Coordinates of N, CA and C in Angstrom, one line a residue:
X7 N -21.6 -11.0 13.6 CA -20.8 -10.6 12.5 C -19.9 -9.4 12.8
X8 N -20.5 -8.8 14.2 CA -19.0 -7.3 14.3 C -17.4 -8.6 14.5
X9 N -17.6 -9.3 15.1 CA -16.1 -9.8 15.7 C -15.9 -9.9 14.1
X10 N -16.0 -10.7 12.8 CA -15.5 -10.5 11.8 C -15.1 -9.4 11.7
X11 N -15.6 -8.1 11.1 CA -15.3 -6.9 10.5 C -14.5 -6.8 11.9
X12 N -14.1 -6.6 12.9 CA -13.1 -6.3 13.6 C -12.1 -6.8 13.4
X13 N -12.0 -8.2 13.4 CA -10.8 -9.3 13.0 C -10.3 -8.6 11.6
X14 N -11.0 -8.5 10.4 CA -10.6 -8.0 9.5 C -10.0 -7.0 9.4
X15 N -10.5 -6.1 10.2 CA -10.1 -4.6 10.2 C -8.5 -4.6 10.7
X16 N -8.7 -5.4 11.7 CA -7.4 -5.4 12.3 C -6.2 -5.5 11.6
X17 N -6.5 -7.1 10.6 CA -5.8 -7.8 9.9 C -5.2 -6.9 8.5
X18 N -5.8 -6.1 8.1 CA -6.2 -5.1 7.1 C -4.9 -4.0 7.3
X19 N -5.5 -3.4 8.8 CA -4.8 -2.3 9.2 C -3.3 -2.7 9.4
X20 N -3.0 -4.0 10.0 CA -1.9 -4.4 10.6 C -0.9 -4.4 9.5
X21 N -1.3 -5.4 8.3 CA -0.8 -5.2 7.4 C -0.2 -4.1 6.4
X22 N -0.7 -3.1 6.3 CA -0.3 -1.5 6.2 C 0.5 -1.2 7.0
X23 N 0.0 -1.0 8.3 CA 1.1 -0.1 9.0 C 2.4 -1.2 9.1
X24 N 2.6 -2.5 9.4 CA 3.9 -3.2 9.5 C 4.4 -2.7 7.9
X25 N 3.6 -2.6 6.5 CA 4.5 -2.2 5.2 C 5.4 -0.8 5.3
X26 N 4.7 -0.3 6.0 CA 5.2 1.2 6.2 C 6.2 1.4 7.2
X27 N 6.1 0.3 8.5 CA 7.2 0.4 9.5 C 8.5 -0.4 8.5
X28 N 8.1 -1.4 7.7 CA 9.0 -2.1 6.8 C 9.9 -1.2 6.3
X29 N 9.2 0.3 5.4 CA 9.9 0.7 4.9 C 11.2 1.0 5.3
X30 N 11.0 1.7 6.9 CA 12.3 2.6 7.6 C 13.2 1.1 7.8
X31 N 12.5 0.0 8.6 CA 13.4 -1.2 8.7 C 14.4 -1.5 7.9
X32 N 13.3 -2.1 6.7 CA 14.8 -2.0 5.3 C 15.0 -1.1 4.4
X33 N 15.2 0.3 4.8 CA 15.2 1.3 4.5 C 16.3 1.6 3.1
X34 N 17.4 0.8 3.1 CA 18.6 0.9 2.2 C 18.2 0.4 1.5
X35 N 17.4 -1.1 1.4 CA 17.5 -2.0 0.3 C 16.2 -1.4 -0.6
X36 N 15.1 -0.5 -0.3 CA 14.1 0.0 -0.8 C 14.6 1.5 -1.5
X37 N 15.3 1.7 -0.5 CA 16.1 3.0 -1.4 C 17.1 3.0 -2.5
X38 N 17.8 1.4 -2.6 CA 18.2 0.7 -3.7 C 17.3 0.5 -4.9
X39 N 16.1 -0.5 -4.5 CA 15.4 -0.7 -5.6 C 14.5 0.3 -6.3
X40 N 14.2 1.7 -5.4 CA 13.6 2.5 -6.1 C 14.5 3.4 -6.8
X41 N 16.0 3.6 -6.2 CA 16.8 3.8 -7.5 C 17.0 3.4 -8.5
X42 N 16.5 2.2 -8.5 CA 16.9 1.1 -9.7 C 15.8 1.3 -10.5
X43 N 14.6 1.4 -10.4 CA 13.5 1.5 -10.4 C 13.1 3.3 -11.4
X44 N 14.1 4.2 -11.0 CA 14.4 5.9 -11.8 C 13.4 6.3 -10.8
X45 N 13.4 6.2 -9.2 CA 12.6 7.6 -8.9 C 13.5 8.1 -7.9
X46 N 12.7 9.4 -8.7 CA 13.3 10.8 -8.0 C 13.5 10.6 -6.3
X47 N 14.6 10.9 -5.9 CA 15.0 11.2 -4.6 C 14.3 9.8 -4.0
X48 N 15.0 8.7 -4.4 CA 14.9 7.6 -3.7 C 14.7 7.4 -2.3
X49 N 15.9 7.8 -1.6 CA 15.1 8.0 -0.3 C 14.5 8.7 0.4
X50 N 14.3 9.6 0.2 CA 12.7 10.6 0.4 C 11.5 10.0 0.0
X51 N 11.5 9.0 -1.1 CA 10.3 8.4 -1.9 C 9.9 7.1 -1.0
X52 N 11.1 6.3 -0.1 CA 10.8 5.6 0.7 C 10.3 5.8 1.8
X53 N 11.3 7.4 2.4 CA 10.3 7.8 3.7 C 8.8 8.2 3.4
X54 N 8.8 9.3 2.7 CA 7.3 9.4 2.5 C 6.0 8.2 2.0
X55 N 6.5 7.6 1.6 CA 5.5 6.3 1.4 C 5.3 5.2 2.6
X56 N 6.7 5.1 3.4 CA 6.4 4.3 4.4 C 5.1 5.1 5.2
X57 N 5.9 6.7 5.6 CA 4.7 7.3 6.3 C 3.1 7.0 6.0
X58 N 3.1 7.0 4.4 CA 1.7 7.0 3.8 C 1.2 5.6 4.3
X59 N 1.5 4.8 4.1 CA 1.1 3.4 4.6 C 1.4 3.1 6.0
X60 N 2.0 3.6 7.2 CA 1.7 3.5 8.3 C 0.7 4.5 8.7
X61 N 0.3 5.7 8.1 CA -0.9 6.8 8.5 C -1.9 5.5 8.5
X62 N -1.9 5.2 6.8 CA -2.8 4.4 6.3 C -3.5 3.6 7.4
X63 N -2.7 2.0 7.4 CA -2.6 1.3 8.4 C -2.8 1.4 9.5
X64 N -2.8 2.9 10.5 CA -3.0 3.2 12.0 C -4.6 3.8 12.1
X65 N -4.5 4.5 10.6 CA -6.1 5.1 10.4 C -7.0 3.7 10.2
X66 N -6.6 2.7 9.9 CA -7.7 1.4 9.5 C -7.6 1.3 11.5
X67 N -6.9 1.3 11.8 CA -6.6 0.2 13.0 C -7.6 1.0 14.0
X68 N -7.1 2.5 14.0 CA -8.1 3.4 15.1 C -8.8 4.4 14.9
X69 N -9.2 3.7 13.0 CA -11.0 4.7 12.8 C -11.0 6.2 13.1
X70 N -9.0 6.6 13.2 CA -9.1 8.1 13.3 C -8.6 8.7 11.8
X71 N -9.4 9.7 11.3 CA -9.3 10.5 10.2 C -9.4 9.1 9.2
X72 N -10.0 8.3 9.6 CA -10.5 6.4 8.0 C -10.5 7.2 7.0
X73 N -11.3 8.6 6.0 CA -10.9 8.7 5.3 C -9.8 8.9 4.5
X74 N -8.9 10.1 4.9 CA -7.6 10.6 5.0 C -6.7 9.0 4.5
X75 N -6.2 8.2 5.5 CA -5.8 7.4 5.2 C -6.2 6.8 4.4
X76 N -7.3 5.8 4.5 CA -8.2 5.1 3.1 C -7.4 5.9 1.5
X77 N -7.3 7.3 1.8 CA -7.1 8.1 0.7 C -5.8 8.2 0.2
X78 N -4.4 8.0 1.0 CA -3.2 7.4 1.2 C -2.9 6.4 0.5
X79 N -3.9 5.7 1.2 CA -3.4 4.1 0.9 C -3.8 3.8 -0.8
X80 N -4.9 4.3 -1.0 CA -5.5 4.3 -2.9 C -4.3 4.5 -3.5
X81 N -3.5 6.3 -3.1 CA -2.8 6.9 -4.2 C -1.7 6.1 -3.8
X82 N -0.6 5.4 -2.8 CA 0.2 4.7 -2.6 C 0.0 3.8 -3.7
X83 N -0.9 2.7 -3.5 CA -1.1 1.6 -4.0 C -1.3 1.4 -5.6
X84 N -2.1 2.7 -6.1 CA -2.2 2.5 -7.4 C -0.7 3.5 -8.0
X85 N 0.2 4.4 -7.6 CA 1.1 4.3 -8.0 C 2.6 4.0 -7.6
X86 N 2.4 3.1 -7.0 CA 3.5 2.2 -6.6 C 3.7 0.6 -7.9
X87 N 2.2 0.4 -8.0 CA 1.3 -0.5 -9.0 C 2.5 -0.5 -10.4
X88 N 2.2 1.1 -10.6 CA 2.4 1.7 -12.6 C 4.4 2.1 -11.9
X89 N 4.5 2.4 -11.2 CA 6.1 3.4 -11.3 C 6.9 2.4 -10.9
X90 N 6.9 1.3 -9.7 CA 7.7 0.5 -8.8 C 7.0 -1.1 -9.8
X91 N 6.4 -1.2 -10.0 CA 5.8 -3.0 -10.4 C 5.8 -2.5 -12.0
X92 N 6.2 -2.1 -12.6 CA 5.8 -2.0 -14.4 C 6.5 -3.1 -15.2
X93 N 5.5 -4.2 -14.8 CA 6.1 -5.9 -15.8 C 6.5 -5.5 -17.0
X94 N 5.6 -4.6 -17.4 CA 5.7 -4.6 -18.8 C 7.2 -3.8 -18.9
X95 N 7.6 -3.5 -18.8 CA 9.0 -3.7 -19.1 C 10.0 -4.5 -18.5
X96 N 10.2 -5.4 -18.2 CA 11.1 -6.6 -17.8 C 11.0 -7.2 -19.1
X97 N 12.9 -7.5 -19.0 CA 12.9 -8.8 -20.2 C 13.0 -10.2 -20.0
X98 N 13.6 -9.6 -18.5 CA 13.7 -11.6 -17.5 C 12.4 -11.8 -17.6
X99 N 12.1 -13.1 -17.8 CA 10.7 -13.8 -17.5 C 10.2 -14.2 -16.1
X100 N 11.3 -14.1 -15.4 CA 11.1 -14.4 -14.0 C 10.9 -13.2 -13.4
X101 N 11.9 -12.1 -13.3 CA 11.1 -10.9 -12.8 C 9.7 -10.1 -13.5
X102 N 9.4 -10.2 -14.6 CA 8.7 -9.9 -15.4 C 7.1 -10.8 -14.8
X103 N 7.2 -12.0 -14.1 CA 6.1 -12.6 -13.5 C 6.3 -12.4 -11.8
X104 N 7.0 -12.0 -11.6 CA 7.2 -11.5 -9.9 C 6.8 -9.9 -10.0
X105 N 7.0 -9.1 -10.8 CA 6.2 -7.5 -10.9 C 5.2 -7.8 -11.1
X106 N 4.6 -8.6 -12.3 CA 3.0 -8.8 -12.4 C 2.1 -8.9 -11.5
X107 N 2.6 -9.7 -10.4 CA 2.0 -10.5 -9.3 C 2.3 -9.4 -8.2
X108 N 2.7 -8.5 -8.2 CA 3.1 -7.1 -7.3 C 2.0 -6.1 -7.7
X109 N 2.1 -6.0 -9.0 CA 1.3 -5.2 -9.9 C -0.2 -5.3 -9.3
X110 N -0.5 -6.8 -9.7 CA -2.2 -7.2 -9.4 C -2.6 -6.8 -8.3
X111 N -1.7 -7.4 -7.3 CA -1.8 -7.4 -5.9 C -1.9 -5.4 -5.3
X112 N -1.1 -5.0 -5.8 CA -1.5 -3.4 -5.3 C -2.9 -2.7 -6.3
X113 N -3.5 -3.3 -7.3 CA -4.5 -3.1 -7.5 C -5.4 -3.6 -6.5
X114 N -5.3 -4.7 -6.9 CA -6.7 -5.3 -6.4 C -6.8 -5.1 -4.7
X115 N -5.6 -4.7 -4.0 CA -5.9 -3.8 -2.6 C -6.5 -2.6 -2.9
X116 N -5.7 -1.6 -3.9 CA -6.6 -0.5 -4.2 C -7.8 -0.6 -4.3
X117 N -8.6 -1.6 -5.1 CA -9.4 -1.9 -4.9 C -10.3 -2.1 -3.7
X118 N -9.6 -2.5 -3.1 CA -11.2 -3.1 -1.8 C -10.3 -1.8 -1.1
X119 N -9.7 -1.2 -0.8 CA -9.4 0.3 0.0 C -10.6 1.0 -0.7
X120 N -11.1 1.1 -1.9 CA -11.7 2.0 -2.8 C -13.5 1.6 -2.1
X121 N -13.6 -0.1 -2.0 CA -14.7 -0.4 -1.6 C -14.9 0.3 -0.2
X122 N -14.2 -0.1 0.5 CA -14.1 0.7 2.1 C -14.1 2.0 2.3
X123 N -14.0 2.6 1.2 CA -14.4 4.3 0.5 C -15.9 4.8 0.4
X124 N -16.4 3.5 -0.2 CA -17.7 3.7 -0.5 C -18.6 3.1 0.3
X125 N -18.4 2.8 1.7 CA -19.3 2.0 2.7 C -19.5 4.1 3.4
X126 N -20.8 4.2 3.4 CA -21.4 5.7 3.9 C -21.7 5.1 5.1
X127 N -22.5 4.2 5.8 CA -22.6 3.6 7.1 C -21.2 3.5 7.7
X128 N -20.5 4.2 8.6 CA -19.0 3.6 9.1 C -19.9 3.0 10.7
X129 N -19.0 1.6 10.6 CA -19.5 0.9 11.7 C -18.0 0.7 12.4
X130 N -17.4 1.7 12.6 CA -16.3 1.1 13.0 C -15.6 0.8 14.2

């Protein structure tokens, strides 16, 4: 069962740190939507978040400082969730079900980041 939890881990990590290299990649069109979006110093809010999710993502991948990041990736995730995904205000019905499904989805990662919080055994 370790090759699982490695495969996973990998898979886990990889995906973080590529959202965070994403950021700087398409760095204009993220600095678009989070203007569009009302946050403060839009692109500042993109650099500092990609960083948070590539710390994130590199801490899953090489089990250095796992908490710290783990801890990144929560506050990322759950407010990116409520500030950048907020369905509940959409009046299109089509964006209004494409935020929702953004929405869920950065919970329910917050979520299992939160479970991987609470594993006291690190087998990593």
């Amino acid at each position: 069962m370790d090759w699982l939890w490695l495969v996973g881990r990998a898979v886990f990590g990889l995906y973080f740190a590529y959202s965070g290299l994403n950021h700087f990649i398409q760095f204009q069109g993220l600095k678009q939507y989070a203007s569009y979006k009302k946050v403060p110093a839009p692109g500042l809010s993109v650099v500092v978040t990609g960083l948070m999710l590539l710390a994130g993502g590199l801490s899953i991948l090489t089990a250095y400082w796992i908490e710290w990041g783990l801890y990144l990736l929560v506050i990322f995730l759950v407010l990116s969730a409520f500030i950048m995904h907020n369905f509940w205000k959409e009046t299109d019905q089509n964006a209004k079900v494409g935020e929702m499904n953004q929405f869920l989805k950065n919970i329910a990662l917050a979520a299992a980041v939160l479970m991987l919080l609470s594993i006291t055994n690190w087998t990593w």
